[in-house]
Coordinates of C-alpha atoms in Angstrom, one line a residue:
M1 CA 0.0 0.0 0.0
I2 CA 1.3 3.5 -0.9
A3 CA 0.0 6.9 -0.1
I4 CA -0.4 9.5 -3.0
P5 CA -2.0 13.0 -3.0
G6 CA -5.7 12.6 -2.9
G7 CA -5.8 8.9 -2.0
V8 CA -4.1 5.5 -1.4
I9 CA -3.1 2.9 -3.9
S10 CA -3.3 -0.7 -2.6
F11 CA -1.1 -3.4 -4.0
Y12 CA -3.5 -6.0 -2.5
S13 CA -5.7 -6.4 -5.6
P14 CA -8.0 -9.4 -6.1
K15 CA -5.3 -10.7 -8.5
N16 CA -2.6 -10.5 -5.8
K17 CA -4.9 -12.3 -3.4
T18 CA -5.5 -15.0 -5.9
M19 CA -1.7 -15.4 -6.4
K20 CA -1.3 -15.8 -2.6
K21 CA -3.9 -18.5 -2.5
L22 CA -2.1 -20.4 -5.3
I23 CA 1.3 -20.3 -3.6
P24 CA 0.7 -23.2 -1.1
F25 CA -0.7 -25.5 -3.8
G26 CA 2.2 -24.5 -6.1
I27 CA 4.6 -25.6 -3.4
L28 CA 2.9 -29.0 -3.4
V29 CA 3.3 -29.2 -7.2
L30 CA 7.0 -28.5 -6.7
I31 CA 7.2 -31.3 -4.2
V32 CA 5.7 -33.7 -6.7
V33 CA 8.4 -32.7 -9.2
L34 CA 11.1 -33.2 -6.6
A35 CA 9.7 -36.7 -5.8
L36 CA 9.9 -37.6 -9.5
I37 CA 13.5 -36.3 -9.8
F38 CA 14.7 -37.8 -6.6
P39 CA 12.9 -41.2 -6.1
S40 CA 15.5 -42.4 -3.5
V41 CA 15.8 -46.0 -4.8
E42 CA 19.4 -46.4 -3.6
T43 CA 19.8 -49.5 -1.4
V44 CA 22.3 -49.6 1.5
N45 CA 23.5 -53.1 2.4
L46 CA 25.8 -53.4 5.5
K47 CA 27.7 -56.6 6.0
D48 CA 27.6 -56.4 9.8
S49 CA 24.0 -55.2 10.3
K50 CA 22.7 -55.7 13.8
I51 CA 19.0 -54.9 13.2
D52 CA 17.0 -56.7 15.9
S53 CA 13.4 -57.7 15.4
G54 CA 12.4 -57.1 19.0
D55 CA 13.9 -53.6 19.1
T56 CA 12.4 -52.8 15.7
A57 CA 8.9 -54.0 16.9
W58 CA 9.1 -51.8 20.0
L59 CA 10.2 -48.7 18.1
L60 CA 7.4 -49.3 15.5
V61 CA 4.9 -49.3 18.5
S62 CA 6.7 -46.3 20.1
T63 CA 6.4 -44.3 16.9
A64 CA 2.7 -44.9 16.8
L65 CA 2.4 -44.0 20.5
V66 CA 4.2 -40.7 20.0
L67 CA 2.0 -39.8 17.0
I68 CA -1.2 -40.3 19.1
M69 CA 0.1 -37.6 21.5
T70 CA -0.6 -34.9 18.9
P71 CA -4.3 -35.7 18.7
G72 CA -4.2 -36.0 22.5
L73 CA -2.8 -32.5 22.7
A74 CA -5.5 -31.3 20.4
F75 CA -8.2 -32.6 22.8
F76 CA -6.2 -31.3 25.8
Y77 CA -5.9 -27.8 24.4
G78 CA -9.3 -27.8 22.6
G79 CA -11.2 -28.5 25.7
M80 CA -9.7 -25.6 27.6
V81 CA -10.6 -22.8 25.2
S82 CA -13.9 -21.1 24.7
K83 CA -16.5 -23.0 22.5
K84 CA -16.1 -20.7 19.5
N85 CA -12.4 -21.6 19.3
V86 CA -12.3 -25.3 19.9
L87 CA -12.0 -26.5 16.3
S88 CA -9.4 -23.9 15.4
T89 CA -7.3 -24.8 18.4
M90 CA -7.5 -28.5 17.6
M91 CA -6.7 -27.9 14.0
Q92 CA -3.5 -26.1 14.9
S93 CA -2.2 -29.3 16.4
F94 CA -3.5 -31.6 13.7
V95 CA -2.0 -29.5 10.8
C96 CA 1.5 -30.1 12.3
M97 CA 1.2 -33.8 11.4
G98 CA 0.9 -32.7 7.7
V99 CA 3.2 -29.8 7.4
I100 CA 6.1 -31.0 9.5
T101 CA 6.0 -34.5 7.9
I102 CA 6.5 -33.0 4.5
I103 CA 9.4 -30.8 5.6
W104 CA 11.0 -33.7 7.5
V105 CA 10.9 -36.1 4.5
I106 CA 12.4 -33.5 2.2
F107 CA 15.2 -32.0 4.3
G108 CA 14.1 -31.7 7.9
F109 CA 15.6 -35.0 9.0
S110 CA 18.8 -34.1 7.4
L111 CA 18.9 -30.7 9.3
A112 CA 18.4 -32.6 12.6
F113 CA 20.5 -35.7 12.0
G114 CA 22.5 -35.2 8.8
D115 CA 26.3 -34.8 8.7
S116 CA 27.2 -32.1 11.2
I117 CA 28.0 -28.6 10.2
G118 CA 29.9 -27.0 13.1
G119 CA 28.0 -29.1 15.6
F120 CA 24.9 -26.9 15.3
I121 CA 23.0 -28.1 12.2
G122 CA 23.0 -31.0 9.8
D123 CA 23.7 -30.9 6.1
P124 CA 20.4 -30.8 4.3
R125 CA 21.8 -33.0 1.5
T126 CA 22.6 -36.0 3.8
F127 CA 19.1 -37.6 3.7
F128 CA 17.5 -35.3 1.1
M129 CA 14.1 -36.8 0.1
M130 CA 14.8 -39.8 2.4
K131 CA 17.9 -40.8 0.5
G132 CA 19.6 -44.0 1.8
M133 CA 16.6 -45.4 3.7
L134 CA 16.3 -48.7 1.7
G135 CA 18.2 -51.7 2.8
N136 CA 19.6 -52.3 6.3
A137 CA 21.1 -48.9 7.0
T138 CA 21.0 -47.8 10.7
W139 CA 21.6 -44.7 12.8
K140 CA 24.9 -44.4 14.6
L141 CA 23.4 -44.5 18.1
A142 CA 20.6 -46.9 17.2
P143 CA 22.3 -49.8 15.5
T144 CA 19.5 -52.4 16.1
I145 CA 16.7 -50.6 14.3
P146 CA 16.4 -49.5 10.6
L147 CA 17.4 -46.0 9.8
V148 CA 14.0 -45.3 8.2
L149 CA 12.3 -46.2 11.5
F150 CA 14.6 -44.0 13.5
A151 CA 13.7 -41.1 11.1
M152 CA 10.0 -41.7 11.5
F153 CA 10.3 -42.0 15.3
Q154 CA 12.1 -38.7 15.5
L155 CA 9.6 -37.1 13.1
K156 CA 6.9 -37.5 15.7
F157 CA 8.9 -35.4 18.2
A158 CA 9.3 -32.7 15.5
V159 CA 5.5 -32.8 14.9
I160 CA 4.4 -32.3 18.5
T161 CA 6.9 -29.5 19.4
P162 CA 5.4 -26.6 17.4
A163 CA 1.9 -28.0 18.3
L164 CA 2.8 -27.4 22.0
I165 CA 3.3 -23.7 21.3
T166 CA -0.3 -23.2 20.1
G167 CA -1.7 -23.0 23.5
A168 CA 0.0 -19.7 24.1
F169 CA -1.6 -17.8 21.2
A170 CA -4.9 -19.7 21.1
E171 CA -7.9 -17.7 20.1
R172 CA -6.1 -14.9 18.3
I173 CA -3.8 -16.1 15.5
R174 CA -4.5 -16.4 11.8
F175 CA -4.3 -19.9 10.5
N176 CA -2.3 -19.1 7.4
S177 CA 0.3 -17.1 9.3
Y178 CA 0.5 -19.9 11.9
I179 CA 1.5 -22.4 9.2
I180 CA 4.4 -20.1 8.1
F181 CA 5.6 -19.7 11.7
L182 CA 5.6 -23.4 12.4
C183 CA 7.6 -24.0 9.2
L184 CA 10.2 -21.4 10.3
F185 CA 10.2 -22.7 13.9
M186 CA 10.9 -26.3 12.7
I187 CA 13.8 -25.2 10.5
F188 CA 15.5 -22.5 12.6
I189 CA 14.8 -23.5 16.2
Y190 CA 13.8 -27.2 16.5
A191 CA 16.3 -28.7 14.0
P192 CA 19.4 -26.9 15.4
L193 CA 18.5 -27.9 19.0
A194 CA 17.8 -31.5 18.0
H195 CA 21.1 -31.7 16.1
S196 CA 23.1 -30.0 18.9
T197 CA 21.6 -32.2 21.6
W198 CA 21.1 -35.6 20.0
H199 CA 23.6 -35.9 17.1
P200 CA 26.9 -37.5 18.3
D201 CA 28.8 -34.6 16.7
G202 CA 26.4 -32.0 18.1
F203 CA 27.7 -29.2 20.3
L204 CA 25.6 -29.9 23.3
F205 CA 26.0 -33.7 22.9
K206 CA 29.8 -33.3 23.1
L207 CA 29.5 -30.9 26.0
G208 CA 27.8 -33.8 27.9
V209 CA 24.2 -32.5 28.1
L210 CA 21.8 -35.3 29.0
D211 CA 18.3 -35.0 27.4
F212 CA 16.8 -38.5 27.3
A213 CA 13.6 -37.7 25.3
G214 CA 13.3 -33.9 24.7
G215 CA 13.2 -31.8 27.9
T216 CA 15.5 -29.3 26.2
V217 CA 14.8 -30.0 22.5
V218 CA 11.0 -30.2 22.8
H219 CA 9.6 -28.6 25.9
M220 CA 12.1 -25.8 26.6
S221 CA 12.1 -24.7 23.0
A222 CA 8.2 -24.8 22.8
G223 CA 7.9 -23.1 26.2
W224 CA 10.1 -20.2 25.4
A225 CA 8.5 -19.8 22.0
A226 CA 5.2 -19.8 23.7
L227 CA 6.3 -16.9 26.0
A228 CA 7.6 -15.0 23.0
S229 CA 4.3 -15.6 21.1
A230 CA 2.2 -14.4 24.1
L231 CA 4.3 -11.2 24.4
Y232 CA 4.3 -10.5 20.6
L233 CA 0.6 -11.1 20.0
K234 CA -0.4 -9.3 23.2
Q235 CA -3.6 -9.9 25.1
R236 CA -6.9 -11.2 23.8
Q237 CA -9.9 -8.8 23.8
D238 CA -11.7 -11.1 26.2
K239 CA -9.4 -13.0 28.6
E240 CA -12.3 -14.4 30.6
H241 CA -13.8 -17.6 29.3
N242 CA -15.1 -20.9 30.5
P243 CA -13.5 -24.1 29.1
A244 CA -15.7 -25.5 26.4
R245 CA -15.3 -29.2 27.3
I246 CA -13.4 -30.3 30.4
S247 CA -14.2 -33.9 29.3
Y248 CA -11.9 -33.2 26.2
V249 CA -9.1 -32.2 28.6
L250 CA -9.5 -35.4 30.5
L251 CA -9.5 -37.4 27.2
G252 CA -6.5 -35.5 25.9
T253 CA -4.6 -36.1 29.2
G254 CA -5.2 -39.9 28.9
L255 CA -4.0 -40.0 25.3
L256 CA -0.9 -37.9 26.2
W257 CA -0.1 -40.1 29.2
F258 CA -0.5 -43.2 27.0
G259 CA 1.5 -41.9 24.2
W260 CA 4.3 -40.6 26.5
F261 CA 5.4 -44.2 27.1
G262 CA 6.5 -44.2 23.5
F263 CA 7.9 -40.7 23.8
N264 CA 10.2 -41.7 26.8
A265 CA 10.5 -45.5 26.8
G266 CA 10.9 -45.4 23.1
S267 CA 13.8 -43.1 23.4
A268 CA 15.9 -46.0 24.8
L269 CA 15.9 -47.0 21.1
G270 CA 15.5 -50.6 22.0
A271 CA 13.3 -53.1 24.0
G272 CA 15.4 -53.6 27.0
T273 CA 16.0 -52.7 30.7
L274 CA 16.5 -49.0 30.0
A275 CA 13.2 -48.8 28.2
A276 CA 11.5 -50.4 31.1
T277 CA 13.1 -48.0 33.5
A278 CA 12.1 -45.0 31.5
L279 CA 8.5 -46.3 31.3
A280 CA 8.5 -46.7 35.1
T281 CA 9.9 -43.3 35.9
T282 CA 7.5 -41.7 33.4
T283 CA 4.3 -43.0 34.9
T284 CA 5.6 -42.5 38.5
A285 CA 6.5 -38.8 37.9
S286 CA 3.2 -38.1 36.2
A287 CA 1.2 -39.7 39.0
A288 CA 3.1 -37.8 41.7
A289 CA 2.7 -34.5 39.8
A290 CA -1.1 -35.0 39.4
M291 CA -1.5 -35.5 43.1
S292 CA 0.9 -32.7 43.9
W293 CA -1.0 -30.2 41.8
I294 CA -4.3 -31.2 43.5
F295 CA -3.0 -31.1 47.0
F296 CA -1.1 -27.8 46.5
D297 CA -4.4 -26.3 45.2
M298 CA -6.1 -27.5 48.4
V299 CA -3.4 -25.8 50.5
R300 CA -4.3 -22.6 48.7
G301 CA -7.9 -23.0 49.5
K302 CA -9.1 -24.3 46.2
K303 CA -11.2 -27.5 45.6
P304 CA -9.5 -30.4 43.8
S305 CA -10.4 -30.1 40.2
V306 CA -10.4 -32.2 37.1
M307 CA -8.4 -29.5 35.2
G308 CA -5.9 -29.4 38.0
A309 CA -5.3 -33.1 38.0
C310 CA -4.9 -33.1 34.2
I311 CA -2.5 -30.2 34.1
G312 CA -0.5 -31.7 36.9
A313 CA -0.2 -35.0 35.2
V314 CA 1.1 -33.4 32.0
V315 CA 3.6 -31.2 33.9
G316 CA 4.9 -34.4 35.5
L317 CA 5.3 -36.0 32.0
V318 CA 7.1 -32.9 30.8
A319 CA 9.5 -32.7 33.7
I320 CA 10.5 -36.4 33.6
T321 CA 11.1 -36.4 29.9
P322 CA 14.8 -35.3 30.0
A323 CA 15.5 -37.5 33.1
A324 CA 13.5 -40.6 32.3
G325 CA 16.4 -42.8 31.3
F326 CA 19.0 -41.3 33.7
I327 CA 17.4 -41.3 37.2
T328 CA 15.9 -43.9 39.5
I329 CA 12.2 -44.5 40.2
P330 CA 12.3 -43.0 43.7
H331 CA 13.8 -39.8 42.4
S332 CA 11.1 -39.6 39.7
L333 CA 8.7 -39.0 42.5
I334 CA 10.7 -36.0 43.5
V335 CA 10.7 -34.7 39.9
G336 CA 7.0 -34.9 39.6
I337 CA 6.2 -33.3 43.0
V338 CA 8.7 -30.5 42.6
A339 CA 7.8 -29.7 39.0
A340 CA 4.0 -29.5 39.8
V341 CA 4.6 -27.1 42.7
V342 CA 7.0 -24.9 40.8
S343 CA 4.8 -24.8 37.6
N344 CA 1.7 -24.0 39.8
L345 CA 3.5 -21.1 41.4
V346 CA 4.6 -19.8 38.0
V347 CA 0.9 -20.0 36.8
I348 CA -0.1 -18.0 39.8
W349 CA 2.6 -15.4 39.0
R350 CA 1.7 -15.3 35.3
S351 CA -2.0 -14.7 36.1
S352 CA -1.0 -11.5 38.0
T353 CA 0.8 -10.1 35.0
S354 CA -0.4 -8.8 31.6
I355 CA 1.2 -11.8 29.8
D356 CA -1.7 -13.6 28.0
D357 CA -0.3 -17.1 27.7
T358 CA -3.8 -18.5 27.0
L359 CA -3.3 -22.1 28.2
D360 CA -0.1 -21.5 30.3
V361 CA 2.3 -23.2 28.0
F362 CA 5.3 -21.5 29.4
P363 CA 4.6 -22.2 33.1
C364 CA 3.8 -25.9 32.3
H365 CA 6.0 -26.9 29.4
G366 CA 8.7 -24.4 29.5
V367 CA 9.2 -24.3 33.3
G368 CA 8.4 -28.0 33.6
G369 CA 11.1 -28.8 31.0
M370 CA 13.6 -26.5 32.8
V371 CA 12.9 -28.1 36.2
G372 CA 13.3 -31.6 34.7
M373 CA 16.6 -30.6 33.1
L374 CA 18.0 -29.2 36.3
L375 CA 16.9 -32.2 38.3
T376 CA 18.5 -34.5 35.8
G377 CA 21.7 -32.7 36.7
V378 CA 20.9 -33.4 40.3
F379 CA 19.8 -37.1 40.3
A380 CA 21.3 -38.7 37.2
H381 CA 23.3 -41.8 38.0
Q382 CA 25.5 -43.9 35.7
N383 CA 24.1 -47.2 37.1
V384 CA 20.8 -46.3 35.5
N385 CA 22.2 -45.7 32.1
G386 CA 25.7 -46.9 31.1
G387 CA 25.6 -44.5 28.2
N388 CA 25.9 -41.6 30.5
S389 CA 29.5 -40.7 30.2
T390 CA 29.2 -37.2 31.7
G391 CA 29.0 -38.3 35.3
N392 CA 26.6 -38.5 38.2
G393 CA 24.4 -35.7 39.5
L394 CA 24.8 -33.2 42.2
Y395 CA 23.0 -35.4 44.8
Y396 CA 25.8 -37.9 44.5
G397 CA 28.5 -35.3 45.2
E398 CA 29.5 -34.5 41.6
T399 CA 29.1 -31.0 40.2
H400 CA 30.2 -31.3 36.6
L401 CA 26.9 -32.5 35.1
F402 CA 24.8 -30.0 37.1
F403 CA 26.9 -27.0 36.0
I404 CA 26.7 -28.1 32.4
H405 CA 22.9 -28.2 32.6
V406 CA 22.7 -24.8 34.2
I407 CA 24.8 -23.2 31.5
T408 CA 22.9 -25.0 28.8
L409 CA 19.6 -24.0 30.3
I410 CA 20.6 -20.3 30.0
G411 CA 21.9 -20.7 26.5
V412 CA 19.0 -22.6 25.1
S413 CA 16.5 -20.2 26.8
V414 CA 18.1 -17.2 25.1
F415 CA 18.3 -18.9 21.8
A416 CA 14.7 -20.2 21.8
F417 CA 13.1 -17.0 23.2
F418 CA 14.8 -14.4 21.0
G419 CA 15.0 -16.7 18.0
S420 CA 11.2 -17.2 18.2
L421 CA 10.6 -13.5 18.6
L422 CA 12.6 -12.9 15.4
L423 CA 10.6 -15.6 13.6
L424 CA 7.3 -14.1 14.8
K425 CA 8.4 -10.7 13.4
V426 CA 9.4 -12.3 10.1
T427 CA 6.1 -14.1 9.9
D428 CA 4.2 -11.0 10.6
M429 CA 6.0 -9.2 7.8
I430 CA 5.1 -12.0 5.4
S431 CA 1.5 -12.5 6.6
T432 CA -0.3 -10.7 9.5
L433 CA -0.2 -12.9 12.5
R434 CA -3.2 -11.7 14.5
V435 CA -6.8 -11.9 13.4
T436 CA -8.9 -8.8 13.2
P437 CA -10.9 -7.7 16.3
Q438 CA -14.1 -8.8 14.4
A439 CA -12.7 -12.2 13.6
E440 CA -11.6 -12.7 17.2
L441 CA -15.1 -11.7 18.5
V442 CA -16.8 -14.1 16.2
G443 CA -14.4 -16.9 17.0
L444 CA -11.6 -18.6 15.0
D445 CA -13.7 -21.6 14.2
I446 CA -16.0 -19.5 12.0
S447 CA -13.5 -16.8 10.9
Q448 CA -10.6 -19.1 10.0
H449 CA -12.4 -22.4 9.0
D450 CA -16.0 -21.6 8.5
E451 CA -17.0 -24.4 10.9
E452 CA -18.4 -24.6 14.4
L453 CA -18.7 -27.1 17.2

C-alpha cells in the first residue's frame, strides 16, 4: 500500500490475493516434481548389520504412540478454550502432522540428524528426500533398528513440538500465518536444537548434556517460543472464558499419558531394561505431579479439580522427559512433585501479569522442562544408564553435570526465546499474525475455518 496525493493505492488487488492462494498449492506441485526427480531408490547393504526384530517392533509401536500424542494434545488444548475456538485450536495441532512431515521427509531429518556442520545443524543434503533409507542402514546411536524407523520416530517429536506452542496464542492467530511460523520454527529452532543435543557430533552432545527424550529440545524450545508468542501477539480482547469441554481435557490427558510411554521409553531406542526403567519413571512422575497439583491447590484453599489433575499429570510427564532414562524410580517421585509445585507457582505469577499465555504453555511446558533438566543434573546416576559418560548428578557429590545443565539452560533459553521473537516478526511481515478484532469476536472456528462445534 502506498499513499499519494488525494488517496491511497493498494497493492492487495484481487489478482494478488488469488496469487497468494495459489502459492501453497504451487509448493505441493514443486514437491511432486522433486519426488519424480529424486525417487531415492538407492539401497544400503551393510555386512555387519545388527538390526534386531524385538527392538524394531518396540520402536514401531513407540512411533505410533508418540504420534497419538498430537491428537491427544489437540483434545487437551481444545477442551480448555472457549466454545467458539475449539475446532481452530485442535486444527493447529493436527496440521502439524501434515506440514512437519513433508518438511521432515524433504530435508528436515537431514537438518536434525545429517552430517554435522559445526555441531549446530545438519547438512540438508545428507538424507534429502529420504535418500539412503532402503536396505539395512541404521543410525549411529541406534544400530539395532532400521534408519527409516529412526527417522519416523524422530519425526513424531518434530511434529508435536510446534503444536505445544499453540496453547500460548490460542484464540487470536491467523491460521495461514501460523503455518508459516511453524515451518520457520521447525527449520530454525527445532532442527538446530535437535542436532546439537542428539547428534553424536552436536555441540551440546559433546558438552555432555543429558536429554533423554526432549526436555531441552522439545519442551524448553516450545515453552520459550510460547512466551515469545504471548508477548508478541499481546492480550486477547476477552481474557475471561469458560473451558468448552473439560471432558476433552480429560481425554487428551489420557492420550498424552498413554503416548508418552513411546515418547520416553521409546527413546531408549530398544526393547530392554533401559526402556522399562524409562517407562516406570514416566508413569511415576506423572502420578506424583497430578496429586501434587491437586494437594497444592487445596493448600491454597481451592477445591481439587479435574483440570488441576490433568494439568499436573502433564507437567509431570514434561518434567520427567529429560530425566526418564537417567534417574531412579524413587527420584522420579521428587521430579513430579517439585515440578508440579513450581509450575503451579509460575501459573499464579503469570496470572498476576499482563502476559496472556492463553493455556499457560510457558509455566507448564517451559518451566516443567527446565525443572526436569536441572533435576536431571541433580539425580542422574550412571548405574541407571551406562551410556551416561558425563557423570553422576549433584545429589551424589559431583558438580560437573549440574553446572553443564545450568549453563545449557541459560543458553537454550536465550536462543529459543529471542529466535522465536525474530521468527514471529518475520512471519508478521510476510502475513499478518493476528486476526482482526471482528474475527476474534466471532471466534476462530468461523472466521478461519467456516466451521463450528
